[in-house]
Tab-separated table of C-alpha atoms in Angstrom:
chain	number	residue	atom	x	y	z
A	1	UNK	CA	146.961	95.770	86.177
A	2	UNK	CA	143.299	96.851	86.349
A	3	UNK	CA	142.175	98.067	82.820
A	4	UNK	CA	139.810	101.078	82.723
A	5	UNK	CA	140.416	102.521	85.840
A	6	UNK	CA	142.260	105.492	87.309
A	7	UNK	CA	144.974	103.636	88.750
A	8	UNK	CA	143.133	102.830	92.695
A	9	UNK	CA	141.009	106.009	93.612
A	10	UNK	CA	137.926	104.907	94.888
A	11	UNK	CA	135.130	106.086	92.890
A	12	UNK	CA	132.891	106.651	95.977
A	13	UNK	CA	134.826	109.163	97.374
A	14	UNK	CA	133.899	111.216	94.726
A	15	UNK	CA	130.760	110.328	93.111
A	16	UNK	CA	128.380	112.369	94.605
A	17	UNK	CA	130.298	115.486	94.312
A	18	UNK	CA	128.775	116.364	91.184
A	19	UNK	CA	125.911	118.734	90.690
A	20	UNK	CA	124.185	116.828	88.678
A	21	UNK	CA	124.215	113.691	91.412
A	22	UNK	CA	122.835	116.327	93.888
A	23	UNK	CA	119.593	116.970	91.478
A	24	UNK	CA	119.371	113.408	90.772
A	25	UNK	CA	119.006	112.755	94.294
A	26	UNK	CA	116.393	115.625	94.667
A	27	UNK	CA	114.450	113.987	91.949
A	28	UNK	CA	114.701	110.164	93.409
A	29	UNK	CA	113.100	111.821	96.752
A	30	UNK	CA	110.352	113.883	94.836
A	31	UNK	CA	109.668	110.858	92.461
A	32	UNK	CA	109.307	108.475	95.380
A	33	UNK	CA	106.613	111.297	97.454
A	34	UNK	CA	105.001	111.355	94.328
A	35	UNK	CA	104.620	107.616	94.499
A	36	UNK	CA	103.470	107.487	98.205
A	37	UNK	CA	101.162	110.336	97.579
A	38	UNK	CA	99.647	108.084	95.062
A	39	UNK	CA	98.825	105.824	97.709
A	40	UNK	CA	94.609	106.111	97.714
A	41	UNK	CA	94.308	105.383	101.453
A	42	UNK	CA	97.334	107.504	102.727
A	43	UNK	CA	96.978	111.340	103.798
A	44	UNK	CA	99.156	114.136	102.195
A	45	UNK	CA	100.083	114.506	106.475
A	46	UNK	CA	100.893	110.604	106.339
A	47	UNK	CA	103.031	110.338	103.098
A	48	UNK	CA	105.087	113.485	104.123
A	49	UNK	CA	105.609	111.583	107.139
A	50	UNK	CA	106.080	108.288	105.362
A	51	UNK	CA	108.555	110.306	102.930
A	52	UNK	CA	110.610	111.658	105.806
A	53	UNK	CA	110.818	108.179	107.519
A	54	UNK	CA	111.787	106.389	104.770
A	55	UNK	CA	114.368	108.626	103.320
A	56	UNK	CA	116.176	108.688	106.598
A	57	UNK	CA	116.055	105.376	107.736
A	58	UNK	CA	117.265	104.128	103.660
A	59	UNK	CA	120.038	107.204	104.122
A	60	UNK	CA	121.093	105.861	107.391
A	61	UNK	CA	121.569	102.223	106.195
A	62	UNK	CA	123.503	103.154	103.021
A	63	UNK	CA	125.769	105.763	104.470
A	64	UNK	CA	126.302	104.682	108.059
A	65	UNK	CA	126.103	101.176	108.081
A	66	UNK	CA	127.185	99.797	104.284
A	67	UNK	CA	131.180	99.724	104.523
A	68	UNK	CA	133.505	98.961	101.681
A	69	UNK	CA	133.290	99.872	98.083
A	70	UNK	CA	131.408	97.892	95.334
A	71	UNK	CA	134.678	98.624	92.979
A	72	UNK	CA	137.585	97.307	92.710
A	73	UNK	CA	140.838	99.420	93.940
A	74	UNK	CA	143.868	99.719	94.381
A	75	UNK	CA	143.824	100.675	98.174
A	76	UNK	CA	144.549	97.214	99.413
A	77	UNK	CA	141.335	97.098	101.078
A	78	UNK	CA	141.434	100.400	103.368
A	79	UNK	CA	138.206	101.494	102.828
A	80	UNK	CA	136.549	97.931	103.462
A	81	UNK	CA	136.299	98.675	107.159
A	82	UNK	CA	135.011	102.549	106.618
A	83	UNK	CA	131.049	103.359	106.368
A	84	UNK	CA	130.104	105.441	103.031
A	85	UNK	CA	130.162	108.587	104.927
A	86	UNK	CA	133.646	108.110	106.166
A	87	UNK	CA	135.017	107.260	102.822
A	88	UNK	CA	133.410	110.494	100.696
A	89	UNK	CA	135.807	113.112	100.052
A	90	UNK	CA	138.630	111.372	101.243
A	91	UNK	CA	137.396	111.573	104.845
A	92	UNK	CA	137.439	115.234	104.917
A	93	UNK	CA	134.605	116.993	106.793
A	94	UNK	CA	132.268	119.388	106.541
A	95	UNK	CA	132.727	119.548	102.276
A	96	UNK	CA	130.310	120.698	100.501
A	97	UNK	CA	128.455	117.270	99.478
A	98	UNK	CA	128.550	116.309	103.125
A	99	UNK	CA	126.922	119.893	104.194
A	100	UNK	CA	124.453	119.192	101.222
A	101	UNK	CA	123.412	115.313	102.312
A	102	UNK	CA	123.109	117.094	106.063
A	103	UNK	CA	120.839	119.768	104.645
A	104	UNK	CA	118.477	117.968	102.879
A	105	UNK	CA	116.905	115.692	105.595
A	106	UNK	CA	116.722	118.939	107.380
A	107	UNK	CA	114.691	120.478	104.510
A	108	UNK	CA	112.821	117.261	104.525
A	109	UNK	CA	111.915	117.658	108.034
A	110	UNK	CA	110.332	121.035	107.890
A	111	UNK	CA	108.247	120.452	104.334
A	112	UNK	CA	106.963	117.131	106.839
A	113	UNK	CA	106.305	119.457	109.354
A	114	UNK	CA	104.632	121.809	107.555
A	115	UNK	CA	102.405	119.291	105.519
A	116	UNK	CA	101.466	117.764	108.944
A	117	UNK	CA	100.588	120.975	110.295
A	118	UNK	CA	102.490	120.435	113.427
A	119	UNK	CA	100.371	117.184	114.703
A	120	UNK	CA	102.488	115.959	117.615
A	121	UNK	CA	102.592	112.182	116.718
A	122	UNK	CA	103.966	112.968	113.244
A	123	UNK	CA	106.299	115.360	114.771
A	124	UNK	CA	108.046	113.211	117.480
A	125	UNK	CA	108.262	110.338	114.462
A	126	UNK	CA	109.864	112.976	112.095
A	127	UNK	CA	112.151	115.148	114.822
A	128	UNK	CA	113.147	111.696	116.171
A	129	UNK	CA	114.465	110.223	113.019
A	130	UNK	CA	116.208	113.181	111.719
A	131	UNK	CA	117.978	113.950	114.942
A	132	UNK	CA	118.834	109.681	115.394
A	133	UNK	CA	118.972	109.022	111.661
A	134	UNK	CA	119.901	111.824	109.981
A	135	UNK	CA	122.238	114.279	112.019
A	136	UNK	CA	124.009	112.277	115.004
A	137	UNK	CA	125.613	110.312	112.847
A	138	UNK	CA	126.907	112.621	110.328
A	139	UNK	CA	128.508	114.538	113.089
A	140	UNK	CA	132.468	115.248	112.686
A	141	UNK	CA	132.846	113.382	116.517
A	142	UNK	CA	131.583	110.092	115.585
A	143	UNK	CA	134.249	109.929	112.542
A	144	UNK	CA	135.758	106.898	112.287
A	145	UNK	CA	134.084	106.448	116.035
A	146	UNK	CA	131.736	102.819	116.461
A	147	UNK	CA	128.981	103.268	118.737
A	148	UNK	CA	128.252	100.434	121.592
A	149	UNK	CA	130.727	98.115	119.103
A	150	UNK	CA	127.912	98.340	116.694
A	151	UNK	CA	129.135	97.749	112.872
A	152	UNK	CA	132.743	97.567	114.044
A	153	UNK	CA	133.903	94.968	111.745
């Protein structure tokens, strides 16, 4: 008998539904551009970049390559060969919190874009690792689906 729990849902299919997760996660991203910016020797063209590049490689690792759950469940171990992103809302797409994580590298993307005023060597790094990083992955086609046997088990 597990004590304190809801009796085996797994917590991260439904963590990041909340609103309040959603402006947390705003406010992690804007916190950490704040921190680059701080950077003396960095550009603002550079730590948009940096921002961008950062956030979508760290997004890709946590929700496309970490599988399992940190907490204990009652699932018998399902979900320890699914990815993050496969496991959120109960593997239902397009939700709203998976339309929402899609959005904001998007978002992300044009303010680096913007900030770089176009350059083309910050745009190929920044169009490169949203479309790789970012948006393949997420798409409904590759559910479930392991590319070149990569992260299979």
């Amino acid at each position: 008998m597990q004590v304190g729990t809801d009796g085996g849902t797994n917590p991260t299919e439904t963590y990041f539904n909340s609103k309040g997760m959603w402006v947390t996660y705003i406010l992690i991203i804007f916190f950490f551009h704040l921190i680059i910016l701080s950077i003396p020797f960095f550009t603002v063209a550079t730590a948009w970049t940096l921002t961008n590049l950062l956030h979508n490689v760290l997004m890709f690792l946590y929700l496309h390559i970490e599988k399992g759950t940190p907490f204990e469940t009652c699932d018998q171990g399902k979900n320890r060969v699914l990815t993050v992103w496969e496991q959120f809302d109960h593997g239902e797409q397009l939700t709203a919190t998976k339309k929402f994580l899609t959005v904001v590298p998007i978002v992300l993307f044009f303010l680096a874009s913007l900030y770089t005023k176009y350059d083309p060597y910050h745009f190929t790094l920044n169009a490169s690792t949203l479309i790789l990083l970012a948006l393949v992955p997420k798409l409904p086609q590759l559910y479930k689906k392991r590319l070149f046997g990569i992260n299979k088990y």
